[in-house]
Short mmCIF file of C-alpha atoms in Angstrom, two decimals:
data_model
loop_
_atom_site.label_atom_id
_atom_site.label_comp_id
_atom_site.label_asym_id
_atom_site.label_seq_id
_atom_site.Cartn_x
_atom_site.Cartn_y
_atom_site.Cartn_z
CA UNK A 1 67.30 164.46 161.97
CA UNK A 2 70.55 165.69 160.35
CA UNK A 3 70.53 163.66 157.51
CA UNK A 4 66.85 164.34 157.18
CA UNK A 5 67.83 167.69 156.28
CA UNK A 6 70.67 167.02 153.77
CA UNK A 7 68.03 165.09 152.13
CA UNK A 8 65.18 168.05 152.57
CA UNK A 9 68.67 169.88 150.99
CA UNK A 10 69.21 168.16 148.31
CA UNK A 11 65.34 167.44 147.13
CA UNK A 12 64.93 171.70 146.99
CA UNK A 13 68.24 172.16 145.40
CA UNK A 14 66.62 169.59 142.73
CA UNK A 15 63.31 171.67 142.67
CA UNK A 16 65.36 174.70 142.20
CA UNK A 17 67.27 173.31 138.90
CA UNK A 18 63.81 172.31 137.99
CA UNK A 19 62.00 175.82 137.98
CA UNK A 20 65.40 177.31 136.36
CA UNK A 21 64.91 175.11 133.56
CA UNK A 22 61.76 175.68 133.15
CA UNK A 23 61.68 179.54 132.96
CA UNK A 24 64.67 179.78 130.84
CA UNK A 25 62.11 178.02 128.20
CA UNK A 26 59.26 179.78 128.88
CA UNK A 27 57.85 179.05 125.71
CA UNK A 28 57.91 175.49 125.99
CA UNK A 29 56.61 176.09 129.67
CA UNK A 30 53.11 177.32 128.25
CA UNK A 31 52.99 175.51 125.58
CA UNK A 32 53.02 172.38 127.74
CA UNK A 33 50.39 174.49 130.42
CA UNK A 34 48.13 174.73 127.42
CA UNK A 35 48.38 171.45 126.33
CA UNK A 36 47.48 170.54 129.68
CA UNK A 37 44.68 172.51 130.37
CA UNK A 38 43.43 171.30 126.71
CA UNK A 39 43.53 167.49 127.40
CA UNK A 40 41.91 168.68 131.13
CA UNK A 41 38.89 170.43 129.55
CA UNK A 42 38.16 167.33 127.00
CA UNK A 43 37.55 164.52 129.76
CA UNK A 44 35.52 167.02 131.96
CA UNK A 45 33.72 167.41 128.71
CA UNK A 46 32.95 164.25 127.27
CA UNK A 47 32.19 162.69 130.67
CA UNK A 48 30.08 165.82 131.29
CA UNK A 49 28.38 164.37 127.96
CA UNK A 50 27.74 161.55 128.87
CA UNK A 51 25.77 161.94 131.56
CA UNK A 52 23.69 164.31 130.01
CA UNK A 53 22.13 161.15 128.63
CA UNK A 54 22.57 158.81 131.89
CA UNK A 55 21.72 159.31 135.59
CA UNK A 56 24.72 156.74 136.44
CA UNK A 57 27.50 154.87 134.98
CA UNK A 58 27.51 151.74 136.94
CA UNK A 59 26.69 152.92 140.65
CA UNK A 60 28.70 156.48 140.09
CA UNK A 61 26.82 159.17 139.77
CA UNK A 62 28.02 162.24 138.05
CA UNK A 63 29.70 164.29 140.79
CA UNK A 64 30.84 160.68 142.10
CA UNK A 65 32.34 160.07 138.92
CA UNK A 66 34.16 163.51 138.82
CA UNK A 67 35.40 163.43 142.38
CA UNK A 68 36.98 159.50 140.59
CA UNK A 69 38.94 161.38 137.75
CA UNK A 70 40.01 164.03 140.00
CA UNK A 71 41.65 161.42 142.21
CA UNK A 72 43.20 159.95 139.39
CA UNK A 73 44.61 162.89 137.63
CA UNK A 74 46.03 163.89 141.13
CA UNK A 75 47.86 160.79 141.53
CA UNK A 76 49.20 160.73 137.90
CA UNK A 77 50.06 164.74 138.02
CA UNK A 78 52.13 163.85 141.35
CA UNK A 79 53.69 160.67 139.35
CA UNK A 80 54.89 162.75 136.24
CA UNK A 81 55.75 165.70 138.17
CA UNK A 82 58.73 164.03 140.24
CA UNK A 83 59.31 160.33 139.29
CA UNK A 84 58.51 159.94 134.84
CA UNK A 85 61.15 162.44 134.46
CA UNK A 86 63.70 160.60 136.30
CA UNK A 87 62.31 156.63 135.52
CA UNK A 88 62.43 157.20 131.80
CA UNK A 89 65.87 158.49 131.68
CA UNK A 90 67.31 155.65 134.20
CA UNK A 91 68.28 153.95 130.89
CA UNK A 92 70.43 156.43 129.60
CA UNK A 93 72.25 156.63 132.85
CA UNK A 94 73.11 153.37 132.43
CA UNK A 95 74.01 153.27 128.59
CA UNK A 96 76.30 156.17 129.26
CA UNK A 97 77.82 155.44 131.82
CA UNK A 98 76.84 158.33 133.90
CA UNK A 99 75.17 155.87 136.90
CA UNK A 100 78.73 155.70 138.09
CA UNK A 101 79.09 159.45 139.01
CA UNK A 102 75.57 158.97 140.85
CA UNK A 103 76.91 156.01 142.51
CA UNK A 104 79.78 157.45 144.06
CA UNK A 105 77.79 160.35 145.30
CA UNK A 106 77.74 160.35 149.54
CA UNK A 107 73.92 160.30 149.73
CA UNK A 108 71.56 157.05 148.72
CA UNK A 109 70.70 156.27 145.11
CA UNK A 110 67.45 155.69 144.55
CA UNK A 111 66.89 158.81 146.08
CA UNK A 112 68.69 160.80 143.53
CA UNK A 113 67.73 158.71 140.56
CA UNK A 114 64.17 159.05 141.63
CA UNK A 115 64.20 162.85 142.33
CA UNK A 116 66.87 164.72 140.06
CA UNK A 117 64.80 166.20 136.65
CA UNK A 118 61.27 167.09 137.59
CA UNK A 119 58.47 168.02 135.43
CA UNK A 120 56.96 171.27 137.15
CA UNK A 121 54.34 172.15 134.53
CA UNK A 122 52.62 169.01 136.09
CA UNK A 123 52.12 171.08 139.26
CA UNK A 124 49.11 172.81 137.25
CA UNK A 125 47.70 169.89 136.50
CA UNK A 126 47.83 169.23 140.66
CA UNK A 127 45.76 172.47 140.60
CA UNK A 128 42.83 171.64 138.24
CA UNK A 129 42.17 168.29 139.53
CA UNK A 130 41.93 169.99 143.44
CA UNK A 131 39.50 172.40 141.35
CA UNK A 132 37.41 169.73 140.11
CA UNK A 133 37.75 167.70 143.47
CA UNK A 134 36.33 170.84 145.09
CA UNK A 135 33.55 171.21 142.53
CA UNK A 136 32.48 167.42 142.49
CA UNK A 137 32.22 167.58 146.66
CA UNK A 138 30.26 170.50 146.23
CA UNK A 139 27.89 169.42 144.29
CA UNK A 140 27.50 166.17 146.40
CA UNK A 141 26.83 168.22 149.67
CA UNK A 142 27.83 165.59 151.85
CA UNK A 143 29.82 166.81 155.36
CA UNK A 144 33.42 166.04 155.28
CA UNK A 145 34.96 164.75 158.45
CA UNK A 146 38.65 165.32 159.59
CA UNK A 147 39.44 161.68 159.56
CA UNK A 148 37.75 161.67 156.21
CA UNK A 149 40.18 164.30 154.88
CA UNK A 150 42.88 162.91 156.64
CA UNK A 151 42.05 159.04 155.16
CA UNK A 152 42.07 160.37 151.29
CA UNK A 153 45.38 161.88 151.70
CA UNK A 154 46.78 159.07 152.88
CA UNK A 155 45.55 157.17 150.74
CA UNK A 156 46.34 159.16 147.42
CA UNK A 157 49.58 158.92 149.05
CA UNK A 158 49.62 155.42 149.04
CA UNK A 159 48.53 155.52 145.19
CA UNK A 160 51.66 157.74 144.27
CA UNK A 161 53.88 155.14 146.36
CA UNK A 162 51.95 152.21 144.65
CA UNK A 163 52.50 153.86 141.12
CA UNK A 164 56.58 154.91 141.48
CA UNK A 165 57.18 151.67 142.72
CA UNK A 166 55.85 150.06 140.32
CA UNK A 167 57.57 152.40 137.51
CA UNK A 168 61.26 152.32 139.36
CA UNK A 169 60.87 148.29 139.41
CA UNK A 170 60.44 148.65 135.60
CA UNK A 171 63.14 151.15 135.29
CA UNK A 172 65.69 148.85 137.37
CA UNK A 173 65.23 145.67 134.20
CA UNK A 174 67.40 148.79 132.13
CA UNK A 175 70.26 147.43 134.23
CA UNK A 176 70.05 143.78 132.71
CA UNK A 177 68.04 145.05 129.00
CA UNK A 178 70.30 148.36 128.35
CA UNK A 179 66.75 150.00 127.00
CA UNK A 180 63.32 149.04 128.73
CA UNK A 181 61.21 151.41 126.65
CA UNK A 182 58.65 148.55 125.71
CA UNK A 183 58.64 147.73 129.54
CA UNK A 184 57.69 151.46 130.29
CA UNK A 185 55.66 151.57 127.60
CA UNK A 186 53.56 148.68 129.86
CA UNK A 187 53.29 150.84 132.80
CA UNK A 188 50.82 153.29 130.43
CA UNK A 189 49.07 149.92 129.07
CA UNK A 190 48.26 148.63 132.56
CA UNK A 191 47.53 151.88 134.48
CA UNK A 192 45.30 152.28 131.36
CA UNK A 193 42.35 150.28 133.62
CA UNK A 194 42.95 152.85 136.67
CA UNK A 195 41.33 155.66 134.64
CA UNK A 196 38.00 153.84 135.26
CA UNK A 197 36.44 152.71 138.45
CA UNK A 198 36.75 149.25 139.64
CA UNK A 199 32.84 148.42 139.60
CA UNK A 200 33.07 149.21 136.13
CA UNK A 201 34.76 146.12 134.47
CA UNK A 202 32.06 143.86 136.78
CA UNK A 203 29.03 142.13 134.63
CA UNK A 204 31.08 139.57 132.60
CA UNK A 205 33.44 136.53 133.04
CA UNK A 206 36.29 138.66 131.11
CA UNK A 207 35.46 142.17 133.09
CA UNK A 208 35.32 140.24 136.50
CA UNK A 209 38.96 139.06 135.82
CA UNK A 210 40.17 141.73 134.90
CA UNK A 211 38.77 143.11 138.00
CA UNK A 212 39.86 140.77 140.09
CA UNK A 213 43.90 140.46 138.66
CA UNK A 214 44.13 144.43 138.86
CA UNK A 215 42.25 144.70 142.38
CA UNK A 216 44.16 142.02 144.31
CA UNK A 217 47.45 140.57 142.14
CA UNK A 218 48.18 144.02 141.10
CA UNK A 219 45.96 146.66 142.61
CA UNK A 220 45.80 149.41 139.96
CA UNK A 221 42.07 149.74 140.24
CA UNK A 222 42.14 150.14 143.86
CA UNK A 223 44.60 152.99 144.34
CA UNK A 224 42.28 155.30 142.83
CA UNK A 225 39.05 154.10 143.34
CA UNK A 226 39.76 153.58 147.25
CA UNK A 227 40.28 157.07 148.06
CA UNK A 228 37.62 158.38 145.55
CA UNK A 229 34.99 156.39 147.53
CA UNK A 230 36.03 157.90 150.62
CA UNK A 231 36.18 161.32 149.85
CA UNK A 232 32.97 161.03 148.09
CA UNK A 233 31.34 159.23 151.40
CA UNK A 234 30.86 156.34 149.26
CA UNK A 235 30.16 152.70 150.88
CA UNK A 236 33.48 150.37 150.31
CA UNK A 237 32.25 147.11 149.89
CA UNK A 238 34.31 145.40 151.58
CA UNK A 239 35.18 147.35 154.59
CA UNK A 240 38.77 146.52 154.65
CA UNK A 241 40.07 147.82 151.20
CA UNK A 242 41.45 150.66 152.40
CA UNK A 243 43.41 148.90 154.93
CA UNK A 244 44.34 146.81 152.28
CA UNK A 245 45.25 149.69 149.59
CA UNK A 246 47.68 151.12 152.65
CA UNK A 247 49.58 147.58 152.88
CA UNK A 248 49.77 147.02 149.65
CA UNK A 249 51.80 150.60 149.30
CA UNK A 250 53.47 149.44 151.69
CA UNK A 251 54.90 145.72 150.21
CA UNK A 252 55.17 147.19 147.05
CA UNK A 253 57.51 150.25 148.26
CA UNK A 254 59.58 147.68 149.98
CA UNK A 255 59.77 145.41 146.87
CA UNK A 256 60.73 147.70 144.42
CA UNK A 257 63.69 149.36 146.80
CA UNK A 258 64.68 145.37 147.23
CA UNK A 259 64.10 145.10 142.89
CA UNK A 260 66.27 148.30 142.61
CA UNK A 261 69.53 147.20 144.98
CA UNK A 262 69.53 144.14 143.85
CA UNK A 263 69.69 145.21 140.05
CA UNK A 264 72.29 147.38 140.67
CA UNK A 265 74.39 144.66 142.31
CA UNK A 266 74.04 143.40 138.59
CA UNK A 267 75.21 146.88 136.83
CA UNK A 268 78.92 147.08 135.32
CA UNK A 269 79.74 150.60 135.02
CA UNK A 270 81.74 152.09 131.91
CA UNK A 271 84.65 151.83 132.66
CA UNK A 272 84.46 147.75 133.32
#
C-alpha cells in the first residue's frame, strides 16, 4: 500500500508540472482549447450531415453513431492526454542520453517514461465527448443499468490500455532505431480504421479482411466499437466480444511491459 502511494506521489507531482506549464503559456493553452473545440464541432457536423440524407449508416443509427465517436474521442483524449506526450519523446531520451538519469531513479521505468509530460488541454476534449455521450443516450431513451455503466468503463478502460500498449511497444524499437518517427507515424495510420465502426468495412472481400485482421490479429476496431454497443444497448453479435476486448487488454498490456524490458536490456547509455 506504501509504495502505492509513492506512486499516487509521484503521478500528481507529474500532473502538477503539467498544469504549471500549461498556465505559464496561457496563450498557447487556448489556442490549443480552440483548436480543439474547432476540429470537435466539424465531425459532429458533417456526420450530423450526413444523416440528414440517411436513416442509417450500416446498422447505426444517428444517436448510435454519435454515442460511437464519443467513445472514440474519449479513448484517444485519455491516450494524448497522458501517454503521446511521453511515447513521442522516448526517442530523444535515448539519443541524449537522458534515459540514464531515468534509469537510475528508485521507482520503475515505464512508469515514469509513460507518465512524466502530459498534455492537459486534452482534458477538454474528455469533456465534450462525455457531452456528446450524454446527448447521443438521450436521444436514444433507452434505460441504463448499473452493470451497463459499470461494463463501458471498463471497457473504455481496456481501449486506453489496448492503445498505450500498443504505442509504448512502438516507442521501445527507438532503443534499437535511435528515431522511430515513421513507426509512430503507423500508430495514426492503423488506429485510422478505429474512427469507424467495425460493421462498417463488412460487404466486400477487401472490407471483410480488413475487418477481420483489425478485429481479431489486432483489435483496433473492437476497442471502440465494443463499449459503444454497450452503452448504446446495442446487440454484440457475438456475445463474447467483450470478454474478448477485456483479454485482449489484458495480453497486450503484458506484452508490451515484456517488449519494453526487454528493449531496454538492449539500450547502451551515453556514456558507453
Amino acid at each position: 500500500m506504501s509504495e502505492l502511494r509513492q506512486y499516487a506521489r509521484v503521478f500528481g507531482t507529474f500532473f502538477s508540472n503539467a498544469l504549471v506549464r500549461e498556465m505559464t503559456f496561457r496563450s498557447n493553452f487556448v489556442i490549443t482549447l480552440v483548436t480543439r473545440g474547432f476540429w470537435f464541432a466539424v465531425q459532429v457536423l458533417l456526420f450530423d450531415l450526413i444523416y440528414r440524407r440517411v436513416e442509417f449508416i450500416n446498422d447505426w443509427s444517428r444517436e448510435e453513431y454519435f454515442t460511437f465517436m464519443a467513445t472514440g474521442m474519449l479513448v484517444n483524449a485519455i491516450v494524448e492526454a497522458f501517454f503521446m506526450p511521453n511515447c513521442a519523446q522516448f526517442s530523444e531520451l535515448i539519443r541524449t542520453g537522458n534515459l540514464d538519469f531515468v534509469l537510475l531513479k528508485p521507482i520503475d521505468t515505464q512508469f515514469l517514461v509513460s507518465f512524466e509530460k502530459m498534455d492537459l488541454a486534452m482534458v477538454t476534449q474528455v469533456l465534450l465527448s462525455g457531452s456528446l455521450l450524454g446527448y447521443s443516450l438521450t436521444q436514444l431513451g433507452r434505460p441504463l443499468g448499473v452493470l451497463q455503466i459499470g461494463m463501458f468503463l471498463l471497457l473504455v478502460a481496456a481501449a486506453v490500455t489496448f492503445f498505450y500498449s500498443l504505442m509504448i511497444a512502438l516507442a521501445s524499437s527507438s532503443i534499437f532505431l535511435g528515431r522511430n518517427q515513421s513507426l509512430l507515424d503507423f500508430w495514426f495510420y492503423v488506429t485510422v480504421f478505429a474512427r469507424y465502426p467495425g460493421s462498417i468495412y463488412s460487404g466486400s472481400p477487401s472490407g471483410e479482411l480488413i475487418r477481420f485482421a483489425f478485429s481479431y490479429v489486432l483489435p483496433i476496431l473492437l476497442v471502440v466499437t465494443v463499449p459503444a454497443r454497450v452503452i448504446g444497448g446495442m446487440v454484440l453479435d457475438p456475445s463474447w466480444l467483450a470478454g474478448f476486448t477485456l483479454l485482449t487488454a489484458f495480453g497486450t498490456l503484458l506484452a508490451s511491459r515484456l517488449v519494453f524490458r526487454w528493449s531496454l536490456r538492449y539500450y547502451r547509455s551515453a556514456s558507453s
